[in-house]
Amino acid sequence: MDTGLIILIVLGVIVLGLIMIYNRLVALRQTRNNAFSDIDVQLKQRFDLIPNLVETVKGYATHEQSVFENVTQARAQVGRTSGAGTDRIQAEGMLGSALMGLFAVAENYPQLKADQNFQRLQAELSDIENKIAAARRFFNSATNEYNTAIQQFPANLMAGMFGFHNEGFFELDPAQTEAIRNAPPEVKFGG
């Protein structure tokens, strides 16, 4: 076999391998972006629900101004961010913590807890949070697969050249994690 032909075949195999690696990295990055889109839909619903929730609580707990300001500031911070970057994830974590504070205030006002509008908003927010948690697990799994792929040999040799870098996970901040850990289980009977 001609030496030139062998060199050509080896180069062809190398180029084909690089193309396959590049395409795999692009596909994994796109899967991660799609996973965040699922979270984004739920976060938008939560974002839109918050003003109604705050107004309902304000009607009963007029002396809790700092709690309302925290929620409003955290919501505004979320409004200034976009995408799946670290800033957005941190802003969403702050908003989740601020909402925990809002619900802690509600515990001190029995009439508020009995208000049907508040109960409906609370149930709607709980449903949204459950959907966010499910979407977050898928997003973190996609992020883990993507980060692993760009660190493996030989993909790590070309990942930096083409702008592939480690991405952050969507994790709860420690206050939210603690609040969820300490939350009493919700028990419902009948429909």
PDB file of C-alpha atoms in Angstrom:
ATOM      1  CA  MET A   1       0.000   0.000   0.000  1.00  0.00           C
ATOM      2  CA  ASP A   2       1.265   3.402  -0.843  1.00  0.00           C
ATOM      3  CA  THR A   3       2.587   5.478   2.124  1.00  0.00           C
ATOM      4  CA  GLY A   4       0.735   8.539   0.922  1.00  0.00           C
ATOM      5  CA  LEU A   5      -2.551   6.617   0.929  1.00  0.00           C
ATOM      6  CA  ILE A   6      -1.926   5.376   4.489  1.00  0.00           C
ATOM      7  CA  ILE A   7      -1.194   8.902   5.691  1.00  0.00           C
ATOM      8  CA  LEU A   8      -4.360  10.131   3.972  1.00  0.00           C
ATOM      9  CA  ILE A   9      -6.456   7.410   5.621  1.00  0.00           C
ATOM     10  CA  VAL A  10      -4.984   8.179   9.073  1.00  0.00           C
ATOM     11  CA  LEU A  11      -5.648  11.913   8.627  1.00  0.00           C
ATOM     12  CA  GLY A  12      -9.180  11.127   7.470  1.00  0.00           C
ATOM     13  CA  VAL A  13      -9.824   9.023  10.574  1.00  0.00           C
ATOM     14  CA  ILE A  14      -8.455  11.791  12.827  1.00  0.00           C
ATOM     15  CA  VAL A  15     -10.579  14.469  11.159  1.00  0.00           C
ATOM     16  CA  LEU A  16     -13.658  12.245  11.336  1.00  0.00           C
ATOM     17  CA  GLY A  17     -12.993  11.643  15.046  1.00  0.00           C
ATOM     18  CA  LEU A  18     -12.659  15.389  15.724  1.00  0.00           C
ATOM     19  CA  ILE A  19     -15.898  16.075  13.885  1.00  0.00           C
ATOM     20  CA  MET A  20     -17.701  13.422  15.916  1.00  0.00           C
ATOM     21  CA  ILE A  21     -16.341  14.838  19.188  1.00  0.00           C
ATOM     22  CA  TYR A  22     -17.314  18.384  18.225  1.00  0.00           C
ATOM     23  CA  ASN A  23     -20.821  17.319  17.232  1.00  0.00           C
ATOM     24  CA  ARG A  24     -21.264  15.406  20.491  1.00  0.00           C
ATOM     25  CA  LEU A  25     -20.231  18.462  22.527  1.00  0.00           C
ATOM     26  CA  VAL A  26     -22.638  20.662  20.580  1.00  0.00           C
ATOM     27  CA  ALA A  27     -25.458  18.161  21.131  1.00  0.00           C
ATOM     28  CA  LEU A  28     -24.767  17.987  24.871  1.00  0.00           C
ATOM     29  CA  ARG A  29     -24.664  21.781  25.164  1.00  0.00           C
ATOM     30  CA  GLN A  30     -27.959  21.997  23.310  1.00  0.00           C
ATOM     31  CA  THR A  31     -29.531  19.362  25.580  1.00  0.00           C
ATOM     32  CA  ARG A  32     -28.443  21.440  28.591  1.00  0.00           C
ATOM     33  CA  ASN A  33     -29.934  24.600  27.055  1.00  0.00           C
ATOM     34  CA  ASN A  34     -33.197  22.800  26.338  1.00  0.00           C
ATOM     35  CA  ALA A  35     -33.272  21.509  29.898  1.00  0.00           C
ATOM     36  CA  PHE A  36     -32.973  25.069  31.174  1.00  0.00           C
ATOM     37  CA  SER A  37     -35.805  26.129  28.889  1.00  0.00           C
ATOM     38  CA  ASP A  38     -38.056  23.724  30.794  1.00  0.00           C
ATOM     39  CA  ILE A  39     -37.006  25.333  34.059  1.00  0.00           C
ATOM     40  CA  ASP A  40     -37.401  28.792  32.564  1.00  0.00           C
ATOM     41  CA  VAL A  41     -41.086  28.219  31.829  1.00  0.00           C
ATOM     42  CA  GLN A  42     -41.751  27.270  35.455  1.00  0.00           C
ATOM     43  CA  LEU A  43     -39.629  30.133  36.781  1.00  0.00           C
ATOM     44  CA  LYS A  44     -41.628  32.571  34.648  1.00  0.00           C
ATOM     45  CA  GLN A  45     -44.883  31.242  36.102  1.00  0.00           C
ATOM     46  CA  ARG A  46     -43.473  31.671  39.609  1.00  0.00           C
ATOM     47  CA  PHE A  47     -42.250  35.151  38.700  1.00  0.00           C
ATOM     48  CA  ASP A  48     -45.744  36.121  37.505  1.00  0.00           C
ATOM     49  CA  LEU A  49     -47.463  34.652  40.559  1.00  0.00           C
ATOM     50  CA  ILE A  50     -45.418  36.579  43.119  1.00  0.00           C
ATOM     51  CA  PRO A  51     -47.161  39.997  42.896  1.00  0.00           C
ATOM     52  CA  ASN A  52     -50.533  38.391  43.638  1.00  0.00           C
ATOM     53  CA  LEU A  53     -49.069  36.480  46.528  1.00  0.00           C
ATOM     54  CA  VAL A  54     -47.388  39.556  47.992  1.00  0.00           C
ATOM     55  CA  GLU A  55     -50.549  41.650  47.699  1.00  0.00           C
ATOM     56  CA  THR A  56     -52.578  38.958  49.425  1.00  0.00           C
ATOM     57  CA  VAL A  57     -50.118  38.738  52.311  1.00  0.00           C
ATOM     58  CA  LYS A  58     -49.898  42.551  52.532  1.00  0.00           C
ATOM     59  CA  GLY A  59     -53.607  42.659  53.195  1.00  0.00           C
ATOM     60  CA  TYR A  60     -53.091  40.795  56.469  1.00  0.00           C
ATOM     61  CA  ALA A  61     -49.496  41.477  57.478  1.00  0.00           C
ATOM     62  CA  THR A  62     -49.063  45.206  56.971  1.00  0.00           C
ATOM     63  CA  HIS A  63     -46.198  45.444  59.501  1.00  0.00           C
ATOM     64  CA  GLU A  64     -43.883  43.024  57.652  1.00  0.00           C
ATOM     65  CA  GLN A  65     -42.427  45.614  55.284  1.00  0.00           C
ATOM     66  CA  SER A  66     -38.903  44.139  55.205  1.00  0.00           C
ATOM     67  CA  VAL A  67     -40.246  40.790  53.992  1.00  0.00           C
ATOM     68  CA  PHE A  68     -42.117  42.472  51.144  1.00  0.00           C
ATOM     69  CA  GLU A  69     -39.041  44.502  50.235  1.00  0.00           C
ATOM     70  CA  ASN A  70     -36.890  41.346  50.149  1.00  0.00           C
ATOM     71  CA  VAL A  71     -39.343  39.620  47.816  1.00  0.00           C
ATOM     72  CA  THR A  72     -39.630  42.681  45.606  1.00  0.00           C
ATOM     73  CA  GLN A  73     -35.843  43.135  45.386  1.00  0.00           C
ATOM     74  CA  ALA A  74     -35.257  39.450  44.688  1.00  0.00           C
ATOM     75  CA  ARG A  75     -37.954  39.467  42.006  1.00  0.00           C
ATOM     76  CA  ALA A  76     -36.405  42.560  40.426  1.00  0.00           C
ATOM     77  CA  GLN A  77     -32.998  40.855  40.423  1.00  0.00           C
ATOM     78  CA  VAL A  78     -34.499  37.874  38.593  1.00  0.00           C
ATOM     79  CA  GLY A  79     -36.058  40.270  36.088  1.00  0.00           C
ATOM     80  CA  ARG A  80     -32.615  41.698  35.282  1.00  0.00           C
ATOM     81  CA  THR A  81     -31.078  38.300  34.494  1.00  0.00           C
ATOM     82  CA  SER A  82     -31.696  35.781  31.750  1.00  0.00           C
ATOM     83  CA  GLY A  83     -30.354  32.501  30.428  1.00  0.00           C
ATOM     84  CA  ALA A  84     -28.843  29.614  32.338  1.00  0.00           C
ATOM     85  CA  GLY A  85     -25.832  31.484  33.743  1.00  0.00           C
ATOM     86  CA  THR A  86     -24.648  31.690  37.315  1.00  0.00           C
ATOM     87  CA  ASP A  87     -26.216  35.142  37.869  1.00  0.00           C
ATOM     88  CA  ARG A  88     -29.656  33.854  36.956  1.00  0.00           C
ATOM     89  CA  ILE A  89     -29.316  30.772  39.107  1.00  0.00           C
ATOM     90  CA  GLN A  90     -28.198  32.863  42.105  1.00  0.00           C
ATOM     91  CA  ALA A  91     -31.028  35.363  41.566  1.00  0.00           C
ATOM     92  CA  GLU A  92     -33.585  32.557  41.438  1.00  0.00           C
ATOM     93  CA  GLY A  93     -32.122  31.139  44.657  1.00  0.00           C
ATOM     94  CA  MET A  94     -32.489  34.518  46.366  1.00  0.00           C
ATOM     95  CA  LEU A  95     -36.091  34.734  45.199  1.00  0.00           C
ATOM     96  CA  GLY A  96     -36.819  31.266  46.557  1.00  0.00           C
ATOM     97  CA  SER A  97     -35.366  32.283  49.918  1.00  0.00           C
ATOM     98  CA  ALA A  98     -37.400  35.499  49.942  1.00  0.00           C
ATOM     99  CA  LEU A  99     -40.554  33.479  49.261  1.00  0.00           C
ATOM    100  CA  MET A 100     -39.710  31.209  52.192  1.00  0.00           C
ATOM    101  CA  GLY A 101     -39.613  34.356  54.349  1.00  0.00           C
ATOM    102  CA  LEU A 102     -42.997  35.390  53.013  1.00  0.00           C
ATOM    103  CA  PHE A 103     -44.520  32.053  53.955  1.00  0.00           C
ATOM    104  CA  ALA A 104     -42.882  32.225  57.372  1.00  0.00           C
ATOM    105  CA  VAL A 105     -44.734  35.521  57.909  1.00  0.00           C
ATOM    106  CA  ALA A 106     -47.996  33.864  56.893  1.00  0.00           C
ATOM    107  CA  GLU A 107     -47.543  31.385  59.739  1.00  0.00           C
ATOM    108  CA  ASN A 108     -48.032  34.276  62.192  1.00  0.00           C
ATOM    109  CA  TYR A 109     -51.403  35.315  60.725  1.00  0.00           C
ATOM    110  CA  PRO A 110     -54.068  32.598  61.103  1.00  0.00           C
ATOM    111  CA  GLN A 111     -56.628  34.623  59.151  1.00  0.00           C
ATOM    112  CA  LEU A 112     -54.202  34.846  56.234  1.00  0.00           C
ATOM    113  CA  LYS A 113     -53.587  31.105  56.323  1.00  0.00           C
ATOM    114  CA  ALA A 114     -57.362  30.569  56.198  1.00  0.00           C
ATOM    115  CA  ASP A 115     -57.861  32.992  53.289  1.00  0.00           C
ATOM    116  CA  GLN A 116     -58.946  30.989  50.246  1.00  0.00           C
ATOM    117  CA  ASN A 117     -57.122  33.276  47.832  1.00  0.00           C
ATOM    118  CA  PHE A 118     -53.901  32.774  49.792  1.00  0.00           C
ATOM    119  CA  GLN A 119     -54.439  29.018  49.930  1.00  0.00           C
ATOM    120  CA  ARG A 120     -54.999  28.915  46.159  1.00  0.00           C
ATOM    121  CA  LEU A 121     -51.858  30.952  45.495  1.00  0.00           C
ATOM    122  CA  GLN A 122     -49.878  28.813  47.926  1.00  0.00           C
ATOM    123  CA  ALA A 123     -51.082  25.609  46.234  1.00  0.00           C
ATOM    124  CA  GLU A 124     -50.271  27.034  42.808  1.00  0.00           C
ATOM    125  CA  LEU A 125     -46.789  28.027  43.970  1.00  0.00           C
ATOM    126  CA  SER A 126     -46.256  24.598  45.510  1.00  0.00           C
ATOM    127  CA  ASP A 127     -47.187  22.962  42.196  1.00  0.00           C
ATOM    128  CA  ILE A 128     -44.800  25.246  40.322  1.00  0.00           C
ATOM    129  CA  GLU A 129     -41.997  24.507  42.817  1.00  0.00           C
ATOM    130  CA  ASN A 130     -42.517  20.770  42.300  1.00  0.00           C
ATOM    131  CA  LYS A 131     -42.263  21.225  38.536  1.00  0.00           C
ATOM    132  CA  ILE A 132     -39.136  23.359  38.967  1.00  0.00           C
ATOM    133  CA  ALA A 133     -37.578  20.644  41.128  1.00  0.00           C
ATOM    134  CA  ALA A 134     -38.253  17.996  38.466  1.00  0.00           C
ATOM    135  CA  ALA A 135     -36.926  20.211  35.674  1.00  0.00           C
ATOM    136  CA  ARG A 136     -33.903  21.133  37.801  1.00  0.00           C
ATOM    137  CA  ARG A 137     -32.981  17.456  38.232  1.00  0.00           C
ATOM    138  CA  PHE A 138     -33.040  16.969  34.455  1.00  0.00           C
ATOM    139  CA  PHE A 139     -31.048  20.181  33.915  1.00  0.00           C
ATOM    140  CA  ASN A 140     -28.402  19.164  36.455  1.00  0.00           C
ATOM    141  CA  SER A 141     -28.150  15.728  34.860  1.00  0.00           C
ATOM    142  CA  ALA A 142     -27.667  17.314  31.425  1.00  0.00           C
ATOM    143  CA  THR A 143     -25.097  19.727  32.893  1.00  0.00           C
ATOM    144  CA  ASN A 144     -23.226  16.847  34.519  1.00  0.00           C
ATOM    145  CA  GLU A 145     -23.099  14.901  31.250  1.00  0.00           C
ATOM    146  CA  TYR A 146     -21.925  18.001  29.374  1.00  0.00           C
ATOM    147  CA  ASN A 147     -19.215  18.860  31.940  1.00  0.00           C
ATOM    148  CA  THR A 148     -18.007  15.267  31.981  1.00  0.00           C
ATOM    149  CA  ALA A 149     -17.803  15.135  28.187  1.00  0.00           C
ATOM    150  CA  ILE A 150     -15.665  18.277  27.896  1.00  0.00           C
ATOM    151  CA  GLN A 151     -13.248  17.017  30.554  1.00  0.00           C
ATOM    152  CA  GLN A 152     -12.699  13.590  28.980  1.00  0.00           C
ATOM    153  CA  PHE A 153      -9.784  12.865  26.696  1.00  0.00           C
ATOM    154  CA  PRO A 154      -9.542  13.676  23.774  1.00  0.00           C
ATOM    155  CA  ALA A 155     -12.504  16.110  23.893  1.00  0.00           C
ATOM    156  CA  ASN A 156     -10.718  18.218  26.507  1.00  0.00           C
ATOM    157  CA  LEU A 157      -8.001  19.006  23.928  1.00  0.00           C
ATOM    158  CA  MET A 158     -10.449  20.760  21.630  1.00  0.00           C
ATOM    159  CA  ALA A 159     -13.152  21.923  24.084  1.00  0.00           C
ATOM    160  CA  GLY A 160     -11.346  25.138  25.012  1.00  0.00           C
ATOM    161  CA  MET A 161     -10.530  25.984  21.412  1.00  0.00           C
ATOM    162  CA  PHE A 162     -14.228  25.934  20.463  1.00  0.00           C
ATOM    163  CA  GLY A 163     -15.615  27.697  23.522  1.00  0.00           C
ATOM    164  CA  PHE A 164     -16.879  24.713  25.488  1.00  0.00           C
ATOM    165  CA  HIS A 165     -16.348  25.261  29.215  1.00  0.00           C
ATOM    166  CA  ASN A 166     -17.726  23.897  32.474  1.00  0.00           C
ATOM    167  CA  GLU A 167     -21.242  25.084  33.253  1.00  0.00           C
ATOM    168  CA  GLY A 168     -22.854  25.574  36.651  1.00  0.00           C
ATOM    169  CA  PHE A 169     -25.548  23.438  38.193  1.00  0.00           C
ATOM    170  CA  PHE A 170     -28.922  24.790  39.309  1.00  0.00           C
ATOM    171  CA  GLU A 171     -28.648  24.280  43.040  1.00  0.00           C
ATOM    172  CA  LEU A 172     -30.679  25.592  45.917  1.00  0.00           C
ATOM    173  CA  ASP A 173     -28.979  28.010  48.267  1.00  0.00           C
ATOM    174  CA  PRO A 174     -28.326  26.674  51.784  1.00  0.00           C
ATOM    175  CA  ALA A 175     -31.295  28.567  53.303  1.00  0.00           C
ATOM    176  CA  GLN A 176     -33.721  26.984  50.849  1.00  0.00           C
ATOM    177  CA  THR A 177     -32.236  23.549  51.375  1.00  0.00           C
ATOM    178  CA  GLU A 178     -32.618  23.922  55.134  1.00  0.00           C
ATOM    179  CA  ALA A 179     -36.211  25.201  54.816  1.00  0.00           C
ATOM    180  CA  ILE A 180     -37.182  22.266  52.608  1.00  0.00           C
ATOM    181  CA  ARG A 181     -35.478  19.842  54.976  1.00  0.00           C
ATOM    182  CA  ASN A 182     -37.437  21.257  57.928  1.00  0.00           C
ATOM    183  CA  ALA A 183     -40.776  21.635  56.149  1.00  0.00           C
ATOM    184  CA  PRO A 184     -43.500  19.411  57.519  1.00  0.00           C
ATOM    185  CA  PRO A 185     -44.842  16.835  55.059  1.00  0.00           C
ATOM    186  CA  GLU A 186     -48.037  17.879  53.334  1.00  0.00           C
ATOM    187  CA  VAL A 187     -50.849  15.389  53.860  1.00  0.00           C
ATOM    188  CA  LYS A 188     -54.108  15.594  51.912  1.00  0.00           C
ATOM    189  CA  PHE A 189     -57.100  13.320  52.185  1.00  0.00           C
ATOM    190  CA  GLY A 190     -59.767  13.000  49.521  1.00  0.00           C
ATOM    191  CA  GLY A 191     -59.966  15.066  46.420  1.00  0.00           C
TER     192      GLY A 191
END
